[in-house]
Amino acid sequence: MQIRAAIVKKTGDPFVIENVELDEPLDGEMLVKITASGICHTDELARIQALPVPLPAVLGHEGCGIVEAVGAGVKEFEPGDRVTFSFASCGKCASCLGGWPTTCESFPSINFGGAQPDGSSRLSQGGKMLATMFGQSSFAEYVVANERCAVKVPDDVPLEIAGPLGCGIQTGAGAVWNRLRPRPGSSIAVFGCGSVGLSAIMAAKIVGCGTIVAVDRTASRLDMAKELGATHVVSTENTSDAAKEIHRLTGLGADCAVDTTGNGLCTRMALQCTKAGSSTAVVGGGGDMTLNVEHDLMSVSKSLIGIVEGDSNPKVFIPELMEHYTKGRFPFDRLITYYDFDSINEAMADCLSGKAIKAVLRMSAR
Ligand code: CXF
Ligand code: ZN
């Protein structure tokens, strides 16, 4: 079928919305009409090729929509189901079988290699294959994706908010709940108050952390952090040494920290602001840092850990996030600014400038 999709043709090109061909779903796949798609910084990294997804490509990996048709062998879904997508995984390797799909052996190739595991793509233009992202390519009116990437959205969750749960929101919340697991009453510092950091803050509040310190340079984001659960905020505009300030607030240092910024200097500050025996999680890519292994880690029994997608098993974790949302504890919809699909370049620009915390594109295919 012919659909409209946003294509990136060459490195750094803007998105152009054009007609493309979408093939029928094969075994285990389904055709989904996209209602909305979040924009994530990783889409920008792919557009500028800091993350080398093959081009030309249809990016987008926070899609949600309604199942229109299912291919042979699809067991979990039927036409009419409301679904949201997350990252792709093979379902067959030891990590997937053990319930840890973020460490799937095929994670890099299946999510960033541009094609399905067999090397094929359901998307093409003028007879030439278009690369896909996260097995979904949600900057489009329709996608064909494997049912393993999808999660049902209950009727009491508005469908158009659901897409970001599959990447940015679970990345922040999952780092706290699935890996750091702070104790009630403990302290946590969160560096960066974009959608990932604010999700970590909401998760820390639900756990019952007693001290939640938000660090960012933008006053409006720190205000939002306070509204969502931060007990203290540190502005890097006004404070030259955020780590020192966090030591002042917590006494011995924070019990754990999350760095969402992708900036090595912030990762270093996050590590420095914690107390001995603590863990610091890095959940945003791109930074370089130097550290002294003895002084910064070993002699103080500290851990510096990388976490992909909040260590989440989306089929289990996303329903939990939606349950917290419907109970009013996890108002992640407050992070969203909506844009028409045709305004995708403006939406991306607003994400990069900080004007939008989480941009969500509304598709409007008939
Ligand atoms: C990605 C970031 C790069 C490593 C894999 C997961 N998250 C999606 O935006
Ligand atoms: Zn993402």
Short mmCIF file of C-alpha atoms and ligand atoms in Angstrom, two decimals:
data_model
loop_
_atom_site.label_atom_id
_atom_site.label_comp_id
_atom_site.label_asym_id
_atom_site.label_seq_id
_atom_site.Cartn_x
_atom_site.Cartn_y
_atom_site.Cartn_z
CA MET A 1 0.00 0.00 0.00
CA GLN A 2 1.04 3.62 -0.50
CA ILE A 3 1.52 5.64 2.70
CA ARG A 4 3.10 8.95 3.67
CA ALA A 5 6.32 8.71 5.66
CA ALA A 6 9.05 11.13 6.76
CA ILE A 7 12.30 10.18 5.05
CA VAL A 8 15.87 11.22 5.86
CA LYS A 9 17.70 10.84 2.57
CA LYS A 10 21.26 11.92 3.34
CA THR A 11 23.27 12.79 6.45
CA GLY A 12 21.82 15.87 8.15
CA ASP A 13 19.00 16.36 5.64
CA PRO A 14 15.70 17.57 7.04
CA PHE A 15 12.82 15.10 7.10
CA VAL A 16 10.79 15.10 3.88
CA ILE A 17 7.30 13.61 3.91
CA GLU A 18 6.71 11.62 0.73
CA ASN A 19 4.72 8.64 -0.56
CA VAL A 20 6.41 5.30 0.05
CA GLU A 21 5.41 1.67 -0.46
CA LEU A 22 4.63 -0.45 2.61
CA ASP A 23 4.49 -4.23 2.09
CA GLU A 24 2.01 -6.63 3.71
CA PRO A 25 2.84 -8.06 7.16
CA LEU A 26 4.67 -11.39 7.07
CA ASP A 27 4.79 -14.13 9.70
CA GLY A 28 4.60 -12.63 13.21
CA GLU A 29 4.13 -9.08 11.90
CA MET A 30 1.18 -6.72 11.91
CA LEU A 31 0.00 -3.61 10.08
CA VAL A 32 -0.66 -0.73 12.47
CA LYS A 33 -2.17 2.64 11.64
CA ILE A 34 -0.04 5.12 13.56
CA THR A 35 -1.99 7.53 15.78
CA ALA A 36 1.03 9.39 17.14
CA SER A 37 4.77 9.12 17.57
CA GLY A 38 7.13 10.66 20.08
CA ILE A 39 10.42 12.17 18.95
CA CYS A 40 13.53 11.00 20.81
CA HIS A 41 17.06 12.41 20.73
CA THR A 42 18.20 9.12 19.21
CA ASP A 43 16.18 10.02 16.08
CA GLU A 44 18.30 13.15 15.78
CA LEU A 45 21.51 11.13 16.30
CA ALA A 46 20.41 8.89 13.41
CA ARG A 47 19.48 11.88 11.21
CA ILE A 48 22.94 13.41 11.61
CA GLN A 49 24.53 9.94 11.53
CA ALA A 50 26.14 10.18 14.98
CA LEU A 51 24.30 6.85 15.15
CA PRO A 52 24.83 5.24 11.77
CA VAL A 53 21.41 3.87 10.80
CA PRO A 54 21.62 3.22 7.03
CA LEU A 55 20.11 5.99 4.87
CA PRO A 56 17.71 6.67 3.28
CA ALA A 57 15.59 5.73 6.26
CA VAL A 58 12.25 6.24 7.91
CA LEU A 59 13.11 6.97 11.56
CA GLY A 60 10.83 7.16 14.60
CA HIS A 61 10.69 4.67 17.46
CA GLU A 62 8.02 5.88 19.90
CA GLY A 63 4.96 5.00 17.84
CA CYS A 64 1.47 3.96 18.90
CA GLY A 65 -1.67 3.19 16.94
CA ILE A 66 -4.39 0.71 16.03
CA VAL A 67 -3.86 -2.75 14.57
CA GLU A 68 -5.37 -2.95 11.07
CA ALA A 69 -4.28 -6.42 10.00
CA VAL A 70 -2.20 -9.27 11.37
CA GLY A 71 0.11 -11.64 9.49
CA ALA A 72 0.24 -15.41 9.94
CA GLY A 73 1.31 -16.58 13.38
CA VAL A 74 0.39 -13.42 15.29
CA LYS A 75 -1.00 -14.65 18.60
CA GLU A 76 -1.28 -11.69 20.93
CA PHE A 77 -3.12 -9.09 18.82
CA GLU A 78 -6.10 -8.70 16.52
CA PRO A 79 -7.42 -5.91 14.30
CA GLY A 80 -8.80 -3.04 16.37
CA ASP A 81 -6.33 -3.46 19.25
CA ARG A 82 -4.75 -0.24 20.54
CA VAL A 83 -0.98 -0.73 20.80
CA THR A 84 2.22 1.08 21.57
CA PHE A 85 5.67 0.02 20.42
CA SER A 86 9.06 -0.37 22.05
CA PHE A 87 12.49 -1.55 20.91
CA ALA A 88 12.88 -4.77 18.93
CA SER A 89 14.48 -7.98 20.21
CA CYS A 90 14.91 -11.43 18.70
CA GLY A 91 12.97 -13.46 21.27
CA LYS A 92 15.31 -16.42 20.82
CA CYS A 93 18.67 -15.62 22.47
CA ALA A 94 19.54 -16.36 26.10
CA SER A 95 18.88 -12.75 27.17
CA CYS A 96 15.44 -12.65 25.53
CA LEU A 97 14.50 -16.07 26.87
CA GLY A 98 15.66 -14.96 30.32
CA GLY A 99 13.40 -11.90 30.19
CA TRP A 100 16.17 -9.33 29.53
CA PRO A 101 15.49 -8.15 25.96
CA THR A 102 17.61 -4.97 26.37
CA THR A 103 20.69 -7.22 26.22
CA CYS A 104 19.35 -9.18 23.23
CA GLU A 105 22.27 -10.47 21.13
CA SER A 106 20.70 -8.81 18.10
CA PHE A 107 19.83 -5.48 19.79
CA PRO A 108 22.20 -3.32 17.68
CA SER A 109 21.43 -4.92 14.32
CA ILE A 110 17.70 -5.34 14.82
CA ASN A 111 17.17 -1.76 16.12
CA PHE A 112 19.78 0.24 14.22
CA GLY A 113 20.77 -2.01 11.30
CA GLY A 114 17.93 -0.71 9.15
CA ALA A 115 16.20 -4.02 8.43
CA GLN A 116 14.34 -6.99 9.84
CA PRO A 117 16.52 -9.87 11.13
CA ASP A 118 16.43 -11.52 7.67
CA GLY A 119 17.81 -8.32 6.07
CA SER A 120 14.51 -7.30 4.47
CA SER A 121 12.47 -4.14 4.94
CA ARG A 122 8.74 -3.64 4.37
CA LEU A 123 9.42 -0.06 3.26
CA SER A 124 10.58 1.04 -0.18
CA GLN A 125 10.38 3.96 -2.58
CA GLY A 126 10.66 3.68 -6.35
CA GLY A 127 11.69 0.04 -5.94
CA LYS A 128 14.58 0.92 -3.59
CA MET A 129 14.61 -0.33 -0.02
CA LEU A 130 14.21 2.21 2.80
CA ALA A 131 15.93 1.47 6.12
CA THR A 132 13.87 1.11 9.29
CA MET A 133 14.53 1.98 12.94
CA PHE A 134 13.74 -0.02 16.11
CA GLY A 135 11.83 -2.43 13.83
CA GLN A 136 9.01 0.10 13.56
CA SER A 137 9.83 3.42 11.76
CA SER A 138 6.95 5.31 13.30
CA PHE A 139 7.39 8.66 11.50
CA ALA A 140 4.79 7.33 9.09
CA GLU A 141 1.05 6.90 8.70
CA TYR A 142 1.32 3.11 8.98
CA VAL A 143 3.99 0.63 10.08
CA VAL A 144 4.50 -3.09 9.68
CA ALA A 145 6.21 -4.37 12.83
CA ASN A 146 6.77 -7.63 14.65
CA GLU A 147 4.29 -8.33 17.42
CA ARG A 148 7.22 -8.72 19.84
CA CYS A 149 7.70 -4.90 19.76
CA ALA A 150 4.07 -4.14 20.67
CA VAL A 151 2.18 -3.76 23.94
CA LYS A 152 -1.61 -3.33 24.30
CA VAL A 153 -2.88 0.04 25.53
CA PRO A 154 -5.95 -0.21 27.80
CA ASP A 155 -9.01 1.94 27.08
CA ASP A 156 -8.40 4.19 30.10
CA VAL A 157 -5.05 5.41 28.69
CA PRO A 158 -5.39 8.00 25.88
CA LEU A 159 -3.70 6.36 22.89
CA GLU A 160 -1.87 9.47 21.66
CA ILE A 161 0.22 9.76 24.86
CA ALA A 162 1.44 6.14 24.84
CA GLY A 163 4.31 6.18 22.31
CA PRO A 164 7.04 7.73 24.52
CA LEU A 165 6.55 4.96 27.10
CA GLY A 166 8.41 2.70 24.66
CA CYS A 167 11.68 4.64 24.87
CA GLY A 168 12.25 7.90 26.76
CA ILE A 169 9.85 7.34 29.64
CA GLN A 170 10.86 3.75 30.36
CA THR A 171 14.53 4.71 30.08
CA GLY A 172 14.26 7.10 33.03
CA ALA A 173 11.72 5.25 35.16
CA GLY A 174 13.31 1.86 34.50
CA ALA A 175 16.79 3.02 35.54
CA VAL A 176 15.35 3.84 38.96
CA TRP A 177 12.93 0.94 39.45
CA ASN A 178 14.68 -1.88 37.63
CA ARG A 179 18.34 -1.22 38.38
CA LEU A 180 19.14 1.40 41.04
CA ARG A 181 16.22 0.32 43.23
CA PRO A 182 16.62 3.12 45.82
CA ARG A 183 15.22 2.45 49.27
CA PRO A 184 12.29 4.46 50.64
CA GLY A 185 13.62 7.57 52.36
CA SER A 186 16.94 7.48 50.48
CA SER A 187 18.41 10.25 48.34
CA ILE A 188 18.83 10.41 44.56
CA ALA A 189 20.30 13.03 42.23
CA VAL A 190 19.04 13.28 38.66
CA PHE A 191 21.15 15.17 36.11
CA GLY A 192 19.15 16.52 33.15
CA CYS A 193 15.43 17.30 33.34
CA GLY A 194 14.28 16.28 29.89
CA SER A 195 11.73 13.52 29.47
CA VAL A 196 14.15 10.82 30.69
CA GLY A 197 15.25 12.72 33.80
CA LEU A 198 11.72 13.82 34.71
CA SER A 199 10.56 10.20 34.37
CA ALA A 200 13.35 9.16 36.74
CA ILE A 201 12.16 11.84 39.20
CA MET A 202 8.53 10.64 39.03
CA ALA A 203 9.75 7.07 39.60
CA ALA A 204 11.89 8.16 42.58
CA LYS A 205 8.87 9.88 44.12
CA ILE A 206 6.73 6.74 43.74
CA VAL A 207 9.45 4.65 45.42
CA GLY A 208 9.38 7.11 48.32
CA CYS A 209 12.85 8.62 48.03
CA GLY A 210 13.18 11.22 50.78
CA THR A 211 15.53 13.57 48.92
CA ILE A 212 15.23 13.97 45.14
CA VAL A 213 17.67 16.50 43.70
CA ALA A 214 17.08 17.67 40.12
CA VAL A 215 20.00 19.26 38.24
CA ASP A 216 19.57 21.23 35.01
CA ARG A 217 20.53 24.60 33.53
CA THR A 218 16.99 25.61 32.47
CA ALA A 219 14.75 27.21 35.10
CA SER A 220 11.47 26.06 33.50
CA ARG A 221 12.65 22.45 33.55
CA LEU A 222 13.64 22.72 37.20
CA ASP A 223 10.16 24.12 37.93
CA MET A 224 8.64 21.09 36.19
CA ALA A 225 10.97 18.82 38.18
CA LYS A 226 9.66 20.35 41.42
CA GLU A 227 6.06 19.85 40.33
CA LEU A 228 6.74 16.20 39.54
CA GLY A 229 8.53 15.28 42.76
CA ALA A 230 11.97 16.90 43.13
CA THR A 231 12.51 18.01 46.71
CA HIS A 232 15.48 20.21 45.75
CA VAL A 233 16.74 21.73 42.51
CA VAL A 234 20.25 22.77 41.51
CA SER A 235 20.69 25.14 38.60
CA THR A 236 24.01 24.73 36.79
CA GLU A 237 23.48 28.31 35.56
CA ASN A 238 23.75 29.59 39.12
CA THR A 239 25.92 26.95 40.77
CA SER A 240 29.46 26.24 39.62
CA ASP A 241 29.80 22.94 41.51
CA ALA A 242 26.56 20.93 41.53
CA ALA A 243 28.27 17.95 43.20
CA LYS A 244 29.34 20.11 46.16
CA GLU A 245 25.83 21.51 46.48
CA ILE A 246 24.38 17.96 46.52
CA HIS A 247 26.84 16.98 49.27
CA ARG A 248 25.64 20.01 51.21
CA LEU A 249 22.00 18.95 50.75
CA THR A 250 22.49 15.26 51.57
CA GLY A 251 25.27 15.21 54.14
CA LEU A 252 27.42 12.29 52.97
CA GLY A 253 26.38 12.53 49.31
CA ALA A 254 23.45 11.07 47.36
CA ASP A 255 22.62 7.37 47.76
CA CYS A 256 22.45 7.06 43.97
CA ALA A 257 22.48 9.22 40.84
CA VAL A 258 21.22 9.16 37.27
CA ASP A 259 22.90 11.04 34.43
CA THR A 260 20.62 11.55 31.44
CA THR A 261 22.61 14.28 29.72
CA GLY A 262 25.06 12.48 27.46
CA ASN A 263 27.67 14.97 28.65
CA GLY A 264 30.83 13.57 30.22
CA LEU A 265 31.27 16.51 32.59
CA CYS A 266 27.78 15.85 33.98
CA THR A 267 28.53 12.13 34.29
CA ARG A 268 31.58 13.05 36.33
CA MET A 269 29.56 15.38 38.55
CA ALA A 270 26.93 12.66 39.03
CA LEU A 271 29.63 10.22 40.16
CA GLN A 272 31.16 12.85 42.47
CA CYS A 273 27.87 13.84 44.10
CA THR A 274 27.21 10.35 45.47
CA LYS A 275 28.37 8.84 48.74
CA ALA A 276 30.69 5.85 49.17
CA GLY A 277 29.14 2.54 48.17
CA SER A 278 26.67 4.14 45.75
CA SER A 279 25.73 3.52 42.12
CA THR A 280 25.58 6.10 39.34
CA ALA A 281 23.59 5.19 36.24
CA VAL A 282 24.38 6.59 32.80
CA VAL A 283 21.32 6.43 30.55
CA GLY A 284 22.14 9.00 27.83
CA GLY A 285 24.81 8.42 25.21
CA GLY A 286 27.48 10.61 23.66
CA GLY A 287 29.80 11.77 26.44
CA ASP A 288 33.48 11.20 27.13
CA MET A 289 35.02 11.46 30.57
CA THR A 290 38.19 10.61 32.40
CA LEU A 291 38.22 9.09 35.84
CA ASN A 292 40.75 7.74 38.24
CA VAL A 293 39.73 4.14 38.81
CA GLU A 294 41.23 4.01 42.31
CA HIS A 295 40.16 7.39 43.60
CA ASP A 296 36.75 7.71 41.91
CA LEU A 297 35.58 4.09 42.03
CA MET A 298 37.57 1.41 43.87
CA SER A 299 38.59 3.14 47.09
CA VAL A 300 35.03 4.44 47.62
CA SER A 301 33.25 1.24 46.48
CA LYS A 302 31.30 3.13 43.82
CA SER A 303 29.73 1.70 40.66
CA LEU A 304 29.26 3.50 37.36
CA ILE A 305 26.74 1.59 35.26
CA GLY A 306 25.28 1.95 31.80
CA ILE A 307 21.60 1.14 31.35
CA VAL A 308 19.80 0.75 28.02
CA GLU A 309 16.05 1.41 27.88
CA GLY A 310 15.73 1.25 31.67
CA ASP A 311 16.64 -2.47 31.66
CA SER A 312 13.01 -2.95 30.86
CA ASN A 313 11.08 -5.89 29.52
CA PRO A 314 8.50 -3.74 27.70
CA LYS A 315 5.69 -6.32 27.72
CA VAL A 316 5.85 -6.30 31.54
CA PHE A 317 7.12 -2.81 32.34
CA ILE A 318 5.00 -0.62 30.03
CA PRO A 319 1.72 -1.98 31.49
CA GLU A 320 3.09 -1.14 34.95
CA LEU A 321 3.86 2.42 33.84
CA MET A 322 0.34 2.76 32.40
CA GLU A 323 -1.15 1.49 35.67
CA HIS A 324 0.78 4.16 37.62
CA TYR A 325 -0.46 6.74 35.07
CA THR A 326 -4.13 5.79 35.45
CA LYS A 327 -3.78 5.89 39.25
CA GLY A 328 -2.50 9.48 38.93
CA ARG A 329 0.98 8.73 40.27
CA PHE A 330 2.91 9.01 37.01
CA PRO A 331 1.61 12.00 35.00
CA PHE A 332 4.05 11.65 32.10
CA ASP A 333 1.49 13.23 29.73
CA ARG A 334 2.49 16.58 31.28
CA LEU A 335 5.81 16.37 29.42
CA ILE A 336 4.18 16.26 25.97
CA THR A 337 3.81 19.02 23.35
CA TYR A 338 1.84 17.94 20.27
CA TYR A 339 2.68 18.76 16.64
CA ASP A 340 1.08 17.83 13.31
CA PHE A 341 3.04 15.22 11.39
CA ASP A 342 3.75 17.82 8.68
CA SER A 343 5.58 19.95 11.29
CA ILE A 344 8.14 17.23 12.07
CA ASN A 345 11.15 19.48 11.38
CA GLU A 346 9.78 22.23 13.63
CA ALA A 347 9.07 19.62 16.32
CA MET A 348 12.63 18.30 16.15
CA ALA A 349 14.01 21.86 16.30
CA ASP A 350 11.92 22.52 19.42
CA CYS A 351 13.27 19.34 21.05
CA LEU A 352 16.84 20.42 20.33
CA SER A 353 16.34 23.98 21.58
CA GLY A 354 14.66 22.74 24.76
CA LYS A 355 11.32 24.39 23.93
CA ALA A 356 9.60 21.00 23.93
CA ILE A 357 10.35 18.38 26.60
CA LYS A 358 8.72 15.54 24.67
CA ALA A 359 7.40 16.32 21.20
CA VAL A 360 4.68 13.99 19.94
CA LEU A 361 3.60 14.01 16.29
CA ARG A 362 -0.06 13.42 15.51
CA MET A 363 -0.60 11.46 12.30
CA SER A 364 -3.86 11.98 10.46
CA ALA A 365 -4.17 9.31 7.78
CA ARG A 366 -7.74 8.62 6.63
C1 CXF B 1 19.00 3.93 22.59
C2 CXF B 1 20.14 4.85 22.80
C3 CXF B 1 21.41 4.26 22.24
C4 CXF B 1 21.66 2.89 22.79
C5 CXF B 1 20.50 1.99 22.61
C6 CXF B 1 19.22 2.58 23.14
N1 CXF B 1 17.83 4.41 23.12
C7 CXF B 1 16.90 4.98 22.35
O1 CXF B 1 16.69 6.08 22.13
ZN ZN B 2 14.67 6.72 21.96
#
